[in-house]
Coordinates of N, CA, C and O in Angstrom, one line a residue:
X25 N 164.3 205.2 -53.2 CA 163.5 204.1 -52.9 C 162.2 204.3 -53.8 O 161.6 205.3 -53.8
X26 N 162.0 203.3 -54.6 CA 160.9 203.4 -55.5 C 159.7 202.6 -55.0 O 159.9 201.5 -54.4
X27 N 158.6 203.1 -55.2 CA 157.4 202.4 -54.8 C 156.6 201.9 -56.0 O 156.4 202.6 -57.0
X28 N 156.3 200.6 -56.0 CA 155.7 200.0 -57.1 C 154.2 199.7 -56.7 O 153.9 198.8 -55.9
X29 N 153.3 200.5 -57.3 CA 151.9 200.2 -57.1 C 151.2 199.8 -58.4 O 151.5 200.3 -59.4
X30 N 150.4 198.8 -58.3 CA 149.6 198.4 -59.5 C 148.5 199.4 -59.8 O 147.8 199.8 -58.9
X31 N 148.5 199.8 -61.0 CA 147.5 200.7 -61.4 C 146.4 199.8 -62.0 O 146.6 198.7 -62.4
X32 N 145.1 200.4 -62.1 CA 144.0 199.6 -62.6 C 144.3 199.0 -64.0 O 143.8 198.0 -64.3
X33 N 145.0 199.7 -64.8 CA 145.3 199.3 -66.1 C 146.3 198.1 -66.2 O 146.4 197.4 -67.1
X34 N 147.1 198.0 -65.1 CA 148.1 196.9 -65.0 C 147.5 195.6 -64.3 O 148.2 194.6 -64.3
X35 N 146.4 195.7 -63.7 CA 145.9 194.5 -63.0 C 145.3 193.6 -64.1 O 144.4 194.0 -64.9
X36 N 145.7 192.4 -64.1 CA 145.2 191.5 -65.2 C 143.7 191.1 -64.9 O 143.3 191.1 -63.8
X37 N 143.0 190.9 -66.0 CA 141.6 190.5 -65.9 C 141.5 189.2 -65.2 O 142.4 188.3 -65.3
X38 N 140.5 189.0 -64.5 CA 140.3 187.7 -63.8 C 140.3 186.6 -64.8 O 139.7 186.7 -65.8
X39 N 141.0 185.5 -64.5 CA 141.1 184.4 -65.4 C 139.8 183.9 -65.9 O 138.9 183.7 -65.0
X40 N 139.6 183.7 -67.1 CA 138.4 183.1 -67.7 C 137.2 184.1 -67.9 O 136.3 183.7 -68.5
X41 N 137.4 185.4 -67.5 CA 136.3 186.3 -67.7 C 136.0 186.6 -69.1 O 134.9 186.9 -69.5
X42 N 137.0 186.5 -70.0 CA 136.8 186.8 -71.4 C 136.0 185.7 -72.1 O 135.2 185.9 -72.9
X43 N 136.3 184.4 -71.7 CA 135.6 183.3 -72.3 C 134.3 182.9 -71.7 O 133.5 182.3 -72.4
X44 N 134.1 183.3 -70.5 CA 132.9 182.9 -69.8 C 131.6 183.4 -70.5 O 130.6 182.6 -70.6
X45 N 131.5 184.6 -70.9 CA 130.3 185.1 -71.6 C 130.0 184.3 -72.9 O 128.9 184.0 -73.2
X46 N 131.1 183.9 -73.6 CA 130.9 183.1 -74.8 C 130.5 181.7 -74.5 O 129.6 181.1 -75.1
X47 N 131.0 181.1 -73.4 CA 130.6 179.8 -73.0 C 129.1 179.8 -72.6 O 128.4 178.9 -73.0
X48 N 128.7 180.8 -71.9 CA 127.3 180.9 -71.5 C 126.4 181.0 -72.7 O 125.4 180.4 -72.8
X49 N 126.8 181.9 -73.6 CA 125.9 182.2 -74.7 C 125.8 181.0 -75.7 O 124.7 180.7 -76.1
X50 N 127.0 180.4 -76.0 CA 127.0 179.3 -76.9 C 126.3 178.1 -76.2 O 125.6 177.3 -76.9
X51 N 126.4 177.9 -74.9 CA 125.7 176.8 -74.2 C 124.2 177.0 -74.3 O 123.4 176.1 -74.6
X52 N 123.7 178.2 -74.1 CA 122.3 178.5 -74.2 C 121.8 178.3 -75.6 O 120.8 177.7 -75.8
X53 N 122.5 178.8 -76.6 CA 122.1 178.7 -78.0 C 122.1 177.2 -78.4 O 121.2 176.8 -79.2
X54 N 123.0 176.4 -77.9 CA 123.0 175.0 -78.2 C 121.8 174.3 -77.6 O 121.1 173.5 -78.3
X55 N 121.4 174.6 -76.4 CA 120.2 174.0 -75.8 C 119.0 174.4 -76.6 O 118.1 173.6 -76.9
X56 N 118.9 175.7 -76.9 CA 117.7 176.2 -77.6 C 117.6 175.5 -79.0 O 116.6 175.1 -79.5
X57 N 118.8 175.3 -79.6 CA 118.8 174.7 -80.9 C 118.4 173.2 -80.8 O 117.6 172.7 -81.7
X58 N 118.8 172.5 -79.8 CA 118.4 171.1 -79.7 C 116.9 171.0 -79.4 O 116.2 170.1 -80.0
X59 N 116.4 172.0 -78.7 CA 114.9 172.0 -78.5 C 114.2 172.3 -79.8 O 113.1 171.7 -80.1
X60 N 114.7 173.2 -80.6 CA 114.2 173.5 -81.9 C 114.2 172.2 -82.8 O 113.3 171.9 -83.5
X61 N 115.3 171.5 -82.7 CA 115.4 170.3 -83.5 C 114.4 169.3 -83.1 O 113.8 168.6 -83.9
X62 N 114.1 169.2 -81.8 CA 113.0 168.3 -81.3 C 111.7 168.7 -81.9 O 110.9 167.8 -82.3
X63 N 111.4 170.0 -81.9 CA 110.1 170.5 -82.5 C 110.0 170.2 -84.0 O 109.0 169.7 -84.4
X64 N 111.1 170.4 -84.7 CA 111.0 170.1 -86.1 C 111.0 168.6 -86.4 O 110.3 168.2 -87.4
X65 N 111.6 167.8 -85.5 CA 111.5 166.4 -85.7 C 110.1 165.9 -85.5 O 109.7 165.0 -86.3
X66 N 109.4 166.5 -84.6 CA 108.0 166.1 -84.4 C 107.2 166.4 -85.7 O 106.3 165.7 -86.1
X67 N 107.5 167.5 -86.3 CA 106.8 167.9 -87.5 C 107.1 167.0 -88.6 O 106.3 166.7 -89.5
X68 N 108.4 166.5 -88.7 CA 108.8 165.6 -89.7 C 108.0 164.3 -89.6 O 107.5 163.7 -90.6
X69 N 107.8 163.8 -88.4 CA 107.1 162.6 -88.1 C 105.6 162.7 -88.5 O 105.0 161.8 -88.9
X70 N 105.1 164.0 -88.5 CA 103.8 164.2 -88.9 C 103.7 164.5 -90.5 O 102.7 165.0 -91.0
X71 N 104.9 164.2 -91.1 CA 105.0 164.3 -92.5 C 104.9 165.7 -93.1 O 104.2 165.9 -94.1
X72 N 105.5 166.6 -92.4 CA 105.6 168.0 -92.9 C 106.8 168.2 -93.8 O 108.0 168.0 -93.3
X73 N 106.7 168.5 -95.0 CA 107.8 168.5 -95.9 C 108.7 169.8 -95.6 O 109.9 169.7 -95.8
X74 N 108.1 170.9 -95.2 CA 108.9 172.0 -94.9 C 109.7 171.9 -93.7 O 110.8 172.5 -93.5
X75 N 109.3 171.1 -92.7 CA 110.0 170.9 -91.5 C 111.3 170.2 -91.7 O 112.3 170.4 -91.0
X76 N 111.4 169.3 -92.7 CA 112.7 168.7 -93.0 C 113.8 169.7 -93.3 O 114.9 169.5 -92.9
X77 N 113.5 170.7 -94.1 CA 114.5 171.7 -94.4 C 114.9 172.5 -93.2 O 116.1 172.7 -93.0
X78 N 114.0 172.8 -92.3 CA 114.4 173.4 -91.0 C 115.2 172.5 -90.2 O 116.2 173.0 -89.5
X79 N 114.9 171.2 -90.2 CA 115.6 170.3 -89.4 C 117.1 170.1 -89.9 O 118.0 170.1 -89.1
X80 N 117.2 170.1 -91.2 CA 118.5 170.0 -91.8 C 119.4 171.2 -91.5 O 120.6 171.1 -91.1
X81 N 118.8 172.4 -91.6 CA 119.5 173.6 -91.3 C 119.8 173.7 -89.8 O 121.0 174.1 -89.5
X82 N 118.9 173.2 -89.0 CA 119.2 173.2 -87.6 C 120.3 172.3 -87.2 O 121.1 172.6 -86.2
X83 N 120.5 171.2 -87.9 CA 121.6 170.3 -87.7 C 122.9 170.9 -87.9 O 123.9 170.8 -87.2
X84 N 123.0 171.7 -89.0 CA 124.2 172.4 -89.3 C 124.5 173.4 -88.2 O 125.6 173.5 -87.7
X85 N 123.5 174.2 -87.8 CA 123.6 175.1 -86.8 C 124.1 174.5 -85.5 O 124.9 175.0 -84.7
X86 N 123.6 173.3 -85.2 CA 123.9 172.5 -84.0 C 125.4 172.2 -84.0 O 126.1 172.3 -83.0
X87 N 125.9 171.7 -85.1 CA 127.4 171.4 -85.2 C 128.2 172.7 -84.9 O 129.2 172.6 -84.2
X88 N 127.8 173.8 -85.5 CA 128.5 175.0 -85.3 C 128.5 175.5 -83.8 O 129.5 175.8 -83.2
X89 N 127.3 175.5 -83.3 CA 127.1 175.9 -81.9 C 127.8 175.0 -80.9 O 128.4 175.5 -80.0
X90 N 127.7 173.7 -81.1 CA 128.4 172.8 -80.1 C 129.9 172.9 -80.3 O 130.6 172.8 -79.3
X91 N 130.3 173.2 -81.5 CA 131.8 173.4 -81.7 C 132.3 174.6 -81.0 O 133.3 174.6 -80.4
X92 N 131.5 175.7 -81.1 CA 131.9 177.0 -80.5 C 131.8 176.8 -79.0 O 132.6 177.4 -78.3
X93 N 130.8 176.1 -78.5 CA 130.7 175.8 -77.0 C 132.0 175.1 -76.6 O 132.5 175.4 -75.5
X94 N 132.4 174.1 -77.4 CA 133.6 173.3 -77.0 C 134.8 174.2 -76.9 O 135.6 174.1 -76.0
X95 N 135.0 175.0 -77.9 CA 136.1 176.0 -77.9 C 136.1 176.9 -76.7 O 137.1 177.1 -76.0
X96 N 134.9 177.4 -76.4 CA 134.8 178.3 -75.3 C 135.0 177.6 -73.9 O 135.7 178.1 -73.1
X97 N 134.6 176.4 -73.8 CA 134.8 175.6 -72.6 C 136.3 175.3 -72.5 O 136.9 175.3 -71.4
X98 N 136.9 174.9 -73.6 CA 138.4 174.6 -73.6 C 139.2 175.9 -73.2 O 140.1 175.8 -72.4
X99 N 138.8 177.0 -73.7 CA 139.5 178.2 -73.4 C 139.3 178.6 -72.0 O 140.2 179.1 -71.3
X100 N 138.1 178.4 -71.5 CA 137.8 178.7 -70.1 C 138.7 177.8 -69.2 O 139.3 178.3 -68.2
X101 N 138.7 176.6 -69.5 CA 139.6 175.6 -68.7 C 141.0 176.1 -68.8 O 141.8 176.1 -67.8
X102 N 141.5 176.4 -70.0 CA 142.9 176.8 -70.2 C 143.3 178.0 -69.4 O 144.3 178.1 -68.8
X103 N 142.3 179.0 -69.3 CA 142.7 180.2 -68.6 C 142.5 180.1 -67.1 O 143.1 180.9 -66.4
X104 N 141.7 179.2 -66.6 CA 141.4 179.1 -65.2 C 142.1 177.9 -64.6 O 142.3 177.9 -63.3
X105 N 142.3 176.9 -65.3 CA 142.8 175.6 -64.8 C 141.9 175.1 -63.8 O 142.3 174.4 -62.8
X106 N 140.6 175.3 -64.0 CA 139.5 174.8 -63.1 C 139.2 173.4 -63.5 O 140.0 172.6 -64.0
X107 N 137.9 173.1 -63.3 CA 137.4 171.7 -63.7 C 137.5 171.5 -65.2 O 137.2 172.3 -66.0
X108 N 138.0 170.3 -65.5 CA 138.2 170.0 -66.9 C 136.9 169.3 -67.5 O 136.7 169.2 -68.7
X109 N 136.1 168.7 -66.6 CA 135.0 167.9 -67.1 C 134.0 168.7 -68.0 O 133.5 168.1 -69.0
X110 N 133.8 170.0 -67.9 CA 132.9 170.7 -68.8 C 133.5 170.7 -70.2 O 132.8 170.6 -71.2
X111 N 134.8 170.8 -70.3 CA 135.5 170.8 -71.7 C 135.3 169.4 -72.3 O 135.1 169.3 -73.5
X112 N 135.4 168.4 -71.5 CA 135.2 167.0 -71.9 C 133.8 166.8 -72.4 O 133.5 166.2 -73.4
X113 N 132.9 167.2 -71.6 CA 131.4 167.1 -71.9 C 131.1 167.8 -73.2 O 130.4 167.3 -74.1
X114 N 131.6 169.0 -73.4 CA 131.3 169.8 -74.6 C 131.9 169.1 -75.8 O 131.3 169.1 -76.9
X115 N 133.1 168.6 -75.7 CA 133.8 167.9 -76.8 C 133.0 166.6 -77.1 O 132.8 166.3 -78.3
X116 N 132.5 165.9 -76.1 CA 131.6 164.7 -76.3 C 130.3 165.1 -77.0 O 129.9 164.4 -78.0
X117 N 129.7 166.2 -76.6 CA 128.5 166.6 -77.3 C 128.8 167.0 -78.7 O 128.0 166.6 -79.6
X118 N 129.8 167.7 -79.0 CA 130.2 168.1 -80.4 C 130.4 166.8 -81.2 O 129.8 166.7 -82.3
X119 N 131.1 165.9 -80.8 CA 131.4 164.7 -81.5 C 130.1 163.9 -81.7 O 129.7 163.4 -82.8
X120 N 129.3 163.8 -80.6 CA 128.1 163.0 -80.7 C 127.1 163.6 -81.6 O 126.2 162.9 -82.2
X121 N 127.1 164.9 -81.8 CA 126.2 165.6 -82.8 C 126.4 165.1 -84.2 O 125.4 164.9 -84.9
X122 N 127.6 164.7 -84.6 CA 127.9 164.2 -85.9 C 127.4 162.7 -86.0 O 126.9 162.3 -87.0
X123 N 127.7 162.0 -84.9 CA 127.2 160.6 -84.9 C 125.7 160.5 -84.9 O 125.1 159.8 -85.7
X124 N 125.1 161.4 -84.2 CA 123.6 161.5 -84.1 C 123.1 161.8 -85.5 O 122.1 161.3 -85.9
X125 N 123.7 162.8 -86.2 CA 123.2 163.2 -87.5 C 123.4 162.1 -88.5 O 122.5 161.9 -89.4
X126 N 124.4 161.3 -88.4 CA 124.6 160.1 -89.3 C 123.5 159.1 -89.2 O 123.3 158.4 -90.2
X127 N 122.9 159.0 -88.0 CA 121.8 158.1 -87.8 C 120.4 158.7 -88.0 O 119.5 158.3 -87.4
X128 N 120.3 159.8 -88.8 CA 119.1 160.5 -88.9 C 118.1 160.0 -89.9 O 117.1 160.7 -90.2
X129 N 118.3 158.8 -90.5 CA 117.4 158.4 -91.5 C 116.2 157.7 -90.9 O 116.2 157.4 -89.7
X130 N 115.2 157.4 -91.6 CA 113.9 156.8 -91.2 C 114.2 155.5 -90.5 O 113.5 155.1 -89.5
X131 N 115.2 154.7 -91.0 CA 115.4 153.4 -90.5 C 116.2 153.3 -89.2 O 116.4 152.2 -88.7
X132 N 116.8 154.4 -88.8 CA 117.7 154.3 -87.7 C 117.3 155.3 -86.6 O 118.1 155.8 -85.8
X133 N 116.0 155.7 -86.5 CA 115.6 156.6 -85.5 C 115.7 156.1 -84.1 O 115.8 156.8 -83.2
X134 N 115.7 154.8 -84.0 CA 115.9 154.2 -82.7 C 117.3 154.5 -82.1 O 117.5 154.4 -80.9
X135 N 118.2 154.9 -82.9 CA 119.5 155.4 -82.5 C 119.5 156.9 -82.4 O 120.1 157.5 -81.5
X136 N 119.0 157.5 -83.4 CA 119.0 159.0 -83.6 C 118.3 159.7 -82.4 O 118.8 160.7 -81.8
X137 N 117.1 159.2 -82.0 CA 116.4 159.9 -80.9 C 117.0 159.8 -79.5 O 117.2 160.8 -78.9
X138 N 117.5 158.6 -79.1 CA 118.2 158.6 -77.8 C 119.5 159.4 -77.8 O 119.8 160.0 -76.8
X139 N 120.2 159.5 -78.9 CA 121.4 160.3 -79.0 C 121.0 161.8 -78.9 O 121.7 162.6 -78.3
X140 N 119.8 162.2 -79.4 CA 119.4 163.5 -79.3 C 119.1 163.9 -77.8 O 119.4 165.0 -77.4
X141 N 118.6 162.9 -77.1 CA 118.3 163.2 -75.7 C 119.7 163.3 -74.9 O 119.8 164.1 -74.0
X142 N 120.7 162.5 -75.3 CA 122.0 162.6 -74.8 C 122.6 164.0 -75.0 O 123.3 164.6 -74.2
X143 N 122.4 164.5 -76.3 CA 122.9 165.8 -76.6 C 122.3 166.9 -75.7 O 122.9 167.8 -75.2
X144 N 121.0 166.7 -75.6 CA 120.3 167.7 -74.7 C 120.8 167.6 -73.3 O 121.0 168.7 -72.7
X145 N 121.0 166.5 -72.8 CA 121.5 166.3 -71.4 C 122.9 167.0 -71.3 O 123.1 167.7 -70.3
X146 N 123.8 166.6 -72.2 CA 125.1 167.2 -72.1 C 125.2 168.7 -72.2 O 125.9 169.4 -71.5
X147 N 124.4 169.2 -73.2 CA 124.3 170.7 -73.4 C 123.7 171.4 -72.2 O 124.1 172.5 -71.8
X148 N 122.7 170.8 -71.6 CA 122.0 171.4 -70.5 C 122.9 171.3 -69.2 O 123.0 172.3 -68.4
X149 N 123.7 170.3 -69.1 CA 124.6 170.1 -68.0 C 125.7 171.3 -68.1 O 126.0 171.9 -67.1
X150 N 126.2 171.5 -69.3 CA 127.2 172.6 -69.5 C 126.5 173.9 -69.2 O 127.2 174.8 -68.6
X151 N 125.3 174.1 -69.7 CA 124.7 175.4 -69.5 C 124.4 175.7 -68.0 O 124.7 176.8 -67.5
X152 N 124.0 174.7 -67.3 CA 123.7 174.8 -65.9 C 125.0 175.1 -65.2 O 125.1 176.0 -64.3
X153 N 126.1 174.4 -65.5 CA 127.3 174.6 -64.8 C 127.9 176.0 -65.1 O 128.4 176.7 -64.2
X154 N 127.7 176.5 -66.3 CA 128.3 177.8 -66.7 C 127.6 178.9 -65.9 O 128.2 180.0 -65.7
X155 N 126.4 178.7 -65.5 CA 125.7 179.8 -64.8 C 125.6 179.6 -63.3 O 125.6 180.5 -62.5
X156 N 125.6 178.3 -62.8 CA 125.4 178.0 -61.4 C 126.7 177.5 -60.8 O 127.1 177.9 -59.7
X157 N 127.3 176.5 -61.4 CA 128.3 175.8 -60.7 C 129.7 176.3 -60.9 O 130.7 175.7 -60.4
X158 N 129.9 177.4 -61.6 CA 131.2 177.9 -62.0 C 131.9 178.7 -60.9 O 133.1 179.0 -61.0
X159 N 131.2 179.1 -59.9 CA 131.7 179.9 -58.9 C 133.0 179.3 -58.2 O 132.9 178.5 -57.3
X160 N 134.1 179.7 -58.8 CA 135.4 179.2 -58.3 C 135.5 177.7 -58.3 O 136.3 177.1 -57.6
X161 N 134.7 177.0 -59.2 CA 134.7 175.6 -59.3 C 134.6 174.9 -57.9 O 135.2 173.9 -57.7
X162 N 133.8 175.5 -57.1 CA 133.6 174.9 -55.7 C 133.1 173.5 -55.7 O 133.4 172.7 -54.9
X163 N 132.3 173.2 -56.7 CA 131.8 171.8 -56.8 C 132.9 170.8 -57.1 O 132.9 169.7 -56.5
X164 N 133.8 171.2 -58.0 CA 134.9 170.3 -58.3 C 135.8 170.2 -57.2 O 136.3 169.1 -56.9
X165 N 136.1 171.3 -56.4 CA 137.0 171.2 -55.3 C 136.4 170.3 -54.2 O 137.1 169.7 -53.5
X166 N 135.1 170.3 -54.0 CA 134.5 169.5 -53.0 C 134.8 168.0 -53.3 O 135.0 167.2 -52.4
X167 N 134.7 167.7 -54.6 CA 134.9 166.3 -54.9 C 136.4 165.9 -54.8 O 136.8 164.9 -54.2
X168 N 137.3 166.8 -55.2 CA 138.7 166.5 -55.2 C 139.3 166.7 -53.9 O 140.1 165.9 -53.4
X169 N 138.9 167.7 -53.1 CA 139.6 168.0 -51.8 C 138.9 167.5 -50.6 O 139.3 167.8 -49.5
X170 N 137.7 166.8 -50.8 CA 137.0 166.4 -49.6 C 137.8 165.3 -48.9 O 138.3 164.4 -49.5
X171 N 137.8 165.4 -47.6 CA 138.6 164.3 -46.8 C 137.8 163.0 -46.9 O 136.6 163.0 -47.0
X172 N 138.6 162.0 -46.7 CA 138.0 160.7 -46.7 C 137.1 160.5 -45.4 O 137.5 160.9 -44.3
X173 N 136.0 159.9 -45.6 CA 135.1 159.7 -44.4 C 135.6 158.4 -43.7 O 136.1 157.5 -44.4
X174 N 135.5 158.4 -42.4 CA 135.9 157.2 -41.7 C 135.1 156.0 -42.1 O 133.9 156.1 -42.3
X175 N 135.7 154.8 -42.3 CA 135.0 153.6 -42.7 C 134.5 152.9 -41.4 O 135.1 152.9 -40.4
X176 N 133.3 152.4 -41.6 CA 132.7 151.6 -40.5 C 133.2 150.2 -40.5 O 133.4 149.6 -41.6
X177 N 133.5 149.7 -39.3 CA 134.1 148.4 -39.2 C 133.0 147.3 -39.2 O 132.0 147.5 -38.7

């Protein structure tokens, strides 16, 4: 009679634990980058020539960071099969960062600035969820598994 015991080396890592630190780090860096972009944008409006270079470099960094956040969120979803909305939000932020950059000229700031606020909202939502709401996706389960409330006649 053989006894089969799981040894610590054979116990699989908790799903998503490898991608979660990356998701948190890239989410945080994305939010910080967007805030930096806002600061450099203010300097550009005050006609600082050196701020434009920082703003352009920050835009490239933003594309990279939001892309890495999207990959980390997708990998987290793939490994946990938890809530998919963070992966959708991060993909939307990544795509919107290119649309927002395309409207970055002086004549289209009325589009560029609101899109920047949308980027900040989406990135902050992902950051918040990755630190607070990720606990076994209990927020998602409440929405999906909550029983219907009785209707008033």
